[in-house]
Coordinates of C-alpha atoms and ligand atoms in Angstrom, one line a residue:
M1 CA -10.0 -41.1 69.9
A2 CA -6.7 -39.9 67.7
S3 CA -5.8 -37.7 70.8
P4 CA -2.8 -40.2 71.8
I5 CA -1.4 -40.6 68.2
T6 CA 1.9 -38.1 68.0
A7 CA 2.1 -36.5 64.3
E8 CA 5.0 -38.5 64.3
D9 CA 2.3 -41.7 64.4
A10 CA 0.1 -40.0 62.7
Q11 CA 2.7 -39.9 59.7
L12 CA 3.1 -43.4 58.7
Q13 CA 2.2 -46.5 57.2
S14 CA 3.9 -49.1 57.4
M15 CA 2.6 -51.3 54.8
D16 CA 0.4 -50.8 51.8
D17 CA -3.3 -51.1 53.4
V18 CA -3.0 -48.8 56.3
S19 CA -3.4 -45.5 55.4
P20 CA -1.6 -42.8 58.1
A21 CA -4.0 -41.1 60.6
K22 CA -4.1 -38.3 59.6
W23 CA -4.7 -39.4 56.0
H24 CA -8.3 -41.0 57.6
M25 CA -8.6 -37.7 59.1
G26 CA -8.2 -35.4 56.0
H27 CA -9.7 -38.1 54.2
T28 CA -13.1 -38.6 56.4
S29 CA -13.7 -34.5 55.8
W30 CA -13.0 -34.5 52.3
F31 CA -16.2 -36.7 51.6
F32 CA -18.4 -34.2 53.8
E33 CA -16.2 -31.8 51.5
T34 CA -17.0 -33.2 48.3
F35 CA -20.9 -34.8 48.8
V36 CA -22.4 -31.7 50.5
L37 CA -20.0 -29.3 50.5
R38 CA -19.4 -28.4 47.0
N39 CA -23.0 -29.0 45.5
D40 CA -23.4 -25.0 47.0
P41 CA -22.7 -22.9 44.8
G42 CA -21.1 -20.3 47.0
Y43 CA -18.9 -23.5 49.3
Q44 CA -15.2 -21.6 48.6
A45 CA -12.5 -24.4 48.8
P46 CA -10.1 -23.7 51.9
R47 CA -7.3 -26.3 50.6
E48 CA -7.5 -27.2 46.6
E49 CA -5.2 -29.3 46.3
F50 CA -6.9 -31.3 48.9
K51 CA -9.8 -32.7 46.5
V52 CA -6.5 -35.2 44.9
L53 CA -5.0 -36.2 47.9
F54 CA -8.0 -37.0 49.8
N55 CA -9.4 -38.9 47.8
S56 CA -10.0 -42.5 47.6
Y57 CA -11.2 -44.0 45.4
Y58 CA -13.8 -42.3 43.6
N59 CA -12.9 -42.2 39.8
A60 CA -15.9 -39.9 39.4
V61 CA -14.6 -37.6 41.3
G62 CA -10.7 -36.8 39.1
E63 CA -8.1 -37.4 39.7
K64 CA -5.9 -39.2 42.9
H65 CA -3.3 -40.0 44.3
P66 CA -1.5 -43.4 44.7
R67 CA -3.1 -45.1 47.4
P68 CA 0.8 -46.7 48.5
K69 CA 2.3 -43.4 48.4
R70 CA 0.2 -41.6 51.0
G71 CA 2.9 -42.3 53.5
L72 CA 4.9 -39.5 51.4
L73 CA 2.7 -36.6 52.4
T74 CA 5.0 -35.6 55.5
R75 CA 2.5 -31.9 53.8
P76 CA 0.0 -31.2 54.7
S77 CA 1.0 -31.3 58.3
L78 CA -1.2 -32.3 60.9
D79 CA -2.4 -29.3 62.4
E80 CA -3.3 -28.5 58.8
V81 CA -5.3 -31.7 58.3
L82 CA -6.5 -30.8 61.5
D83 CA -7.4 -26.6 60.2
Y84 CA -8.7 -28.3 57.5
R85 CA -11.6 -30.8 60.0
H86 CA -11.9 -27.6 61.9
E87 CA -13.4 -25.7 58.3
V88 CA -15.0 -28.5 57.4
D89 CA -17.0 -28.8 60.0
A90 CA -17.9 -25.0 60.5
A91 CA -18.3 -25.4 56.2
L92 CA -21.2 -28.2 57.1
G93 CA -22.8 -27.1 60.5
G94 CA -23.6 -23.8 58.6
I95 CA -25.3 -25.5 55.7
V96 CA -27.1 -27.6 57.6
E97 CA -28.7 -24.7 59.9
N98 CA -29.2 -22.3 57.3
A99 CA -31.0 -25.1 54.9
S100 CA -34.6 -25.0 54.2
D101 CA -36.2 -28.3 54.7
A102 CA -36.2 -29.6 51.4
E103 CA -33.1 -28.8 51.0
L104 CA -32.7 -30.6 54.2
E105 CA -34.5 -33.4 52.9
A106 CA -31.7 -33.1 49.8
I107 CA -28.3 -33.3 51.9
A108 CA -29.2 -35.4 55.3
P109 CA -28.9 -39.0 52.9
V110 CA -25.5 -38.0 52.2
V111 CA -24.6 -36.6 55.4
R112 CA -26.1 -39.4 57.4
V113 CA -23.2 -41.6 54.6
G114 CA -20.7 -39.0 55.6
L115 CA -21.5 -39.6 59.4
H116 CA -21.2 -44.2 59.5
H117 CA -18.2 -43.8 57.1
E118 CA -16.8 -41.3 59.4
Q119 CA -17.2 -44.0 61.5
Q120 CA -16.0 -47.0 59.9
H121 CA -12.8 -45.0 59.4
Q122 CA -12.1 -44.3 63.2
E123 CA -12.2 -47.8 63.0
L124 CA -9.9 -49.1 60.2
M125 CA -7.9 -45.9 61.6
L126 CA -7.0 -47.5 65.2
T127 CA -6.4 -51.1 63.3
D128 CA -3.8 -49.4 61.7
I129 CA -1.9 -47.7 63.8
L130 CA -1.5 -51.1 65.8
H131 CA 0.0 -51.9 62.5
V132 CA 1.8 -48.9 62.9
Y133 CA 3.5 -49.6 66.5
W134 CA 3.8 -53.4 65.7
S135 CA 6.0 -52.3 62.8
N136 CA 8.5 -49.9 65.5
P137 CA 10.6 -52.7 67.7
L138 CA 9.6 -50.2 70.8
R139 CA 5.7 -51.8 70.2
P140 CA 4.4 -48.0 71.9
A141 CA 0.4 -48.0 73.0
Y142 CA -2.3 -46.2 72.1
S143 CA -3.9 -46.7 75.5
E144 CA -2.2 -47.2 78.9
Q145 CA -5.6 -49.4 80.1
T146 CA -4.5 -52.3 81.5
L147 CA -6.5 -55.9 79.6
P148 CA -9.3 -57.2 81.9
A149 CA -8.4 -61.3 82.6
E150 CA -11.0 -63.6 83.1
E151 CA -10.7 -66.9 85.3
R152 CA -12.2 -68.9 83.8
M153 CA -14.2 -70.2 80.4
L154 CA -17.7 -70.7 79.2
P155 CA -17.9 -73.9 77.7
L156 CA -18.8 -74.0 73.7
E157 CA -22.4 -74.9 73.0
W158 CA -23.7 -75.3 69.9
H159 CA -27.8 -73.2 68.8
P160 CA -29.2 -74.9 66.6
Y161 CA -31.4 -73.9 63.9
P162 CA -34.3 -74.3 61.8
E163 CA -34.5 -74.8 58.0
G164 CA -36.3 -72.6 56.6
L165 CA -36.5 -70.2 54.0
Y166 CA -35.7 -66.1 56.0
R167 CA -35.8 -63.3 54.9
I168 CA -32.5 -61.0 54.5
G169 CA -31.2 -58.2 54.5
F170 CA -32.2 -54.1 55.9
Q171 CA -35.5 -53.8 56.9
G172 CA -36.2 -50.5 58.9
E173 CA -36.3 -46.9 59.6
G174 CA -32.2 -46.4 60.1
F175 CA -29.3 -46.2 58.5
A176 CA -27.9 -49.1 56.5
F177 CA -25.4 -49.1 53.0
D178 CA -26.7 -50.3 50.0
N179 CA -24.9 -53.7 50.5
E180 CA -27.4 -54.7 52.8
Y181 CA -30.8 -54.6 50.4
P182 CA -32.6 -55.1 48.7
R183 CA -34.1 -57.6 51.1
H184 CA -35.1 -61.2 49.8
R185 CA -35.7 -64.7 50.6
Q186 CA -33.3 -67.4 51.2
F187 CA -33.5 -70.8 51.8
V188 CA -31.2 -71.9 55.2
H189 CA -30.7 -75.6 56.1
G190 CA -31.0 -76.4 59.0
F191 CA -27.6 -74.8 61.1
E192 CA -25.7 -74.6 65.0
L193 CA -23.7 -71.9 65.5
S194 CA -21.5 -72.2 68.5
S195 CA -21.5 -70.2 71.4
R196 CA -18.7 -68.6 71.4
L197 CA -15.8 -67.3 70.1
T198 CA -13.2 -69.3 69.3
S199 CA -10.9 -68.8 71.7
A200 CA -7.2 -68.5 72.1
G201 CA -6.2 -71.5 73.5
E202 CA -8.3 -73.3 71.8
F203 CA -6.5 -72.4 68.5
I204 CA -3.6 -72.9 70.6
E205 CA -4.6 -76.3 69.9
F206 CA -4.2 -76.4 66.1
I207 CA -1.1 -75.0 65.9
A208 CA 0.2 -77.7 68.5
D209 CA -2.2 -80.3 66.8
G210 CA 0.3 -79.4 63.4
G211 CA -2.5 -77.2 62.0
Y212 CA -0.3 -74.3 60.7
E213 CA 1.7 -78.0 58.3
R214 CA -1.3 -80.2 57.1
P215 CA -1.8 -79.2 54.0
E216 CA -5.5 -81.2 54.0
L217 CA -6.9 -79.2 56.6
W218 CA -6.0 -76.0 54.0
L219 CA -7.9 -74.4 51.1
A220 CA -5.7 -74.6 48.1
D221 CA -4.8 -70.5 47.8
G222 CA -5.0 -70.5 51.7
W223 CA -1.9 -72.7 51.7
A224 CA -0.2 -71.3 49.1
K225 CA -0.4 -68.2 51.6
A226 CA 0.5 -70.0 53.9
Q227 CA 3.9 -71.7 52.7
E228 CA 4.5 -67.7 50.8
H229 CA 4.9 -65.3 54.2
G230 CA 5.6 -68.2 56.6
W231 CA 2.6 -68.1 59.1
R232 CA 2.7 -70.1 62.2
A233 CA 0.5 -68.3 64.6
P234 CA -2.5 -65.3 64.2
F235 CA -0.3 -62.0 63.0
Y236 CA 0.5 -59.9 65.6
W237 CA 1.9 -63.1 67.7
E238 CA 4.9 -64.2 68.9
R239 CA 6.5 -66.6 70.9
R240 CA 8.9 -65.6 74.0
Q241 CA 11.1 -68.1 76.4
G242 CA 7.7 -71.0 75.7
T243 CA 5.0 -68.1 76.1
W244 CA 2.4 -67.0 73.2
W245 CA 2.6 -63.4 73.1
R246 CA 0.5 -60.6 71.2
M247 CA 0.3 -57.3 69.7
T248 CA -2.4 -54.8 71.0
L249 CA -3.3 -51.0 71.7
C250 CA -2.3 -51.8 74.6
G251 CA 1.0 -53.2 74.0
M252 CA 2.9 -56.3 74.5
Q253 CA 0.9 -58.7 76.2
P254 CA 1.1 -61.9 77.2
V255 CA -1.9 -64.4 74.5
D256 CA -5.0 -64.6 77.2
P257 CA -6.1 -68.1 76.2
Y258 CA -9.8 -67.5 77.3
A259 CA -9.9 -63.9 74.5
P260 CA -11.3 -64.5 71.8
V261 CA -8.1 -65.4 68.7
C262 CA -7.7 -62.4 66.8
H263 CA -6.2 -61.5 63.2
V264 CA -6.8 -64.5 61.8
S265 CA -6.9 -64.3 57.9
Y266 CA -10.1 -66.5 56.5
Y267 CA -7.8 -68.7 55.2
E268 CA -7.0 -70.3 58.6
A269 CA -10.6 -69.2 59.3
D270 CA -11.5 -72.0 57.3
A271 CA -8.4 -74.4 58.2
Y272 CA -8.9 -74.0 61.7
S273 CA -12.6 -74.8 61.8
R274 CA -12.0 -78.0 58.9
W275 CA -9.5 -79.2 61.2
R276 CA -12.4 -78.6 64.7
G277 CA -15.1 -80.6 62.4
A278 CA -17.0 -77.6 62.0
R279 CA -17.1 -75.3 59.1
L280 CA -18.0 -71.1 59.3
P281 CA -21.6 -70.1 58.4
T282 CA -22.9 -68.4 56.1
E283 CA -23.4 -64.6 56.1
A284 CA -27.5 -65.8 56.0
E285 CA -27.1 -68.0 59.1
W286 CA -25.2 -65.6 61.2
E287 CA -28.0 -62.8 60.3
V288 CA -30.5 -65.0 60.8
A289 CA -29.0 -65.7 64.7
A290 CA -28.1 -62.4 65.7
A291 CA -32.3 -60.9 64.5
D292 CA -33.3 -61.4 67.0
L293 CA -30.8 -60.2 69.5
P294 CA -29.9 -56.6 70.8
V295 CA -26.9 -55.0 69.7
E296 CA -24.8 -55.0 72.6
G297 CA -20.6 -56.0 73.6
N298 CA -17.8 -55.1 73.7
L299 CA -18.3 -52.7 71.2
Q300 CA -15.6 -49.3 70.5
G301 CA -16.2 -47.1 74.3
S302 CA -17.8 -50.0 75.6
E303 CA -15.1 -52.3 78.0
S304 CA -12.5 -52.8 76.5
L305 CA -9.1 -52.2 74.2
T306 CA -9.1 -56.0 73.1
A307 CA -11.6 -58.6 72.3
M308 CA -12.5 -60.3 75.6
A309 CA -13.1 -63.7 77.0
P310 CA -17.3 -64.0 76.6
R311 CA -18.4 -62.6 80.2
T312 CA -20.6 -65.0 82.3
G313 CA -24.3 -64.2 83.2
V314 CA -24.9 -62.4 79.9
T315 CA -28.0 -63.2 78.7
S316 CA -28.7 -63.0 75.0
S317 CA -27.1 -65.7 73.2
P318 CA -25.4 -66.5 71.3
L319 CA -23.0 -65.4 72.4
Q320 CA -20.5 -62.6 71.1
M321 CA -21.6 -62.0 68.2
Y322 CA -21.8 -58.4 68.5
G323 CA -18.2 -56.9 69.2
D324 CA -15.1 -58.5 69.9
A325 CA -13.9 -59.8 67.2
W326 CA -15.2 -59.3 63.4
E327 CA -16.5 -62.9 62.1
W328 CA -15.3 -64.4 59.5
T329 CA -18.5 -65.8 57.3
Q330 CA -17.2 -68.7 53.6
S331 CA -19.8 -65.8 52.1
A332 CA -18.6 -64.4 48.8
Y333 CA -19.4 -60.6 49.2
L334 CA -21.9 -60.2 46.5
P335 CA -25.0 -58.3 45.3
Y336 CA -28.3 -59.9 46.9
P337 CA -31.0 -60.1 44.2
G338 CA -32.6 -57.5 42.2
Y339 CA -29.2 -55.2 44.3
R340 CA -28.6 -52.1 41.5
I341 CA -25.6 -50.0 42.2
S342 CA -26.9 -46.4 42.5
E343 CA -26.0 -43.2 39.8
G344 CA -23.2 -40.9 41.0
A345 CA -20.3 -41.8 42.5
L346 CA -21.4 -43.0 46.4
G347 CA -22.3 -45.8 43.9
E348 CA -18.5 -46.2 43.9
Y349 CA -19.1 -46.9 47.3
N350 CA -19.3 -50.8 47.9
G351 CA -20.5 -52.5 44.3
K352 CA -17.6 -52.1 43.0
F353 CA -16.0 -54.2 45.7
M354 CA -18.0 -57.4 45.3
C355 CA -15.5 -59.6 43.0
N356 CA -13.0 -62.5 45.7
Q357 CA -13.5 -60.6 48.9
M358 CA -15.5 -62.4 52.5
V359 CA -17.9 -60.4 54.4
L360 CA -17.8 -60.8 57.5
R361 CA -20.5 -59.4 60.2
G362 CA -20.7 -58.2 63.7
G363 CA -17.9 -55.3 65.0
S364 CA -15.0 -55.9 66.5
F365 CA -14.7 -53.9 70.4
V366 CA -13.3 -50.7 68.5
T367 CA -16.9 -50.8 66.3
P368 CA -18.9 -48.4 67.9
E369 CA -22.7 -49.2 68.6
D370 CA -24.8 -47.2 66.1
H371 CA -23.3 -48.4 63.8
I372 CA -23.2 -52.1 63.8
R373 CA -27.2 -54.0 63.8
A374 CA -28.1 -57.5 62.5
S375 CA -27.7 -56.8 58.0
Y376 CA -24.4 -55.2 58.6
R377 CA -21.9 -56.6 56.0
N378 CA -17.7 -56.1 56.0
F379 CA -15.8 -57.7 53.6
F380 CA -12.1 -58.6 53.4
Y381 CA -10.3 -59.9 50.6
P382 CA -8.9 -63.6 52.2
D383 CA -5.4 -63.0 53.1
A384 CA -6.4 -60.2 54.7
R385 CA -4.9 -60.0 59.0
W386 CA -4.9 -56.6 59.9
Q387 CA -8.2 -56.3 61.1
F388 CA -9.3 -57.4 63.8
T389 CA -11.2 -60.6 62.6
G390 CA -11.7 -63.6 65.0
I391 CA -14.0 -67.7 64.1
R392 CA -17.2 -68.9 64.6
L393 CA -17.7 -72.1 64.0
A394 CA -21.7 -73.4 62.7
R395 CA -22.1 -77.5 61.5
D396 CA -24.8 -78.8 59.3
V397 CA -27.8 -80.3 61.4
R398 CA -27.9 -84.0 60.3
Ligands
FE2_401 FE1 -13.8 -43.9 52.9

């Protein structure tokens, strides 16, 4: 995934929220080193100074290099970071191969978290490199792939779900993050969910109807952000001779009206849904609808390097529940009833972020298929726009 990214590309931090690709690569190996290898008394760290450099937010681990200054790390070079990755991989492989059954049982849960952590950073690396490339007036492309275009649009339909007491949260044998536990009961009123994601063409109707100029459609915080930053369209969109274009991992492309709108903040998603006479789903509603659906869709490596129009002939419905674009929910990111932050540094993974952020569900076109599931909770601040975030509508059953 990193191979199209040059050493110069990998160095850049184009805004505070973006981490350099080089840093993502160092940090994901740092995670295995810190939480697995350093517990082995015989382990010799190849680069002791990386302990501070590649620590993201783990206060229990010690000092950190400040996040907004990651782009200033011209040293270590990309090659040195790749060497470090190889050394950590080799050491980890040695430990796993030589461990007794009891030792393996002890490290397996942490190794598994490390693998899922690396999958998260794979997606973040592409999310961030898109911003890096967009920041360059040459608008370079990560990939020369030709983006597909659908010839027609599926009508938006509504899927009803009855009210009831549902169980929410992870259950099963596989991996889940701590924020998906405990599974618990939740009463959900009857609701309807849209059969697909909101398309760019539908969002253009909102723009054309003055959606960005009508404060009555917006939350107060959202209206303030929109005025402060001059929002008039989704992030990465620009107008060229009367036509909307957008920056993608495949460079600048005309906006495909049938493809899902992407790179909208929670505030824009909320205003759009109000303008449509609908609302965003709660995370419980989303999970109720996804519970029996297979994990399939436009996910990492499967189809396309962009969010795509829904394919006709797909049977599972609603469409696009997995992949294409993360779906904003109207649920604040909060602990489930009975959630406890686990002890030790890994307790800092999720729990300490449960304030002021909103939950997103379903994954995007760069989320690995074996990473996402019905109970998976992503979270971002409501004004974030550089993520692959889109809109699915819900409405009450009256
Ligand atoms: Fe991380």
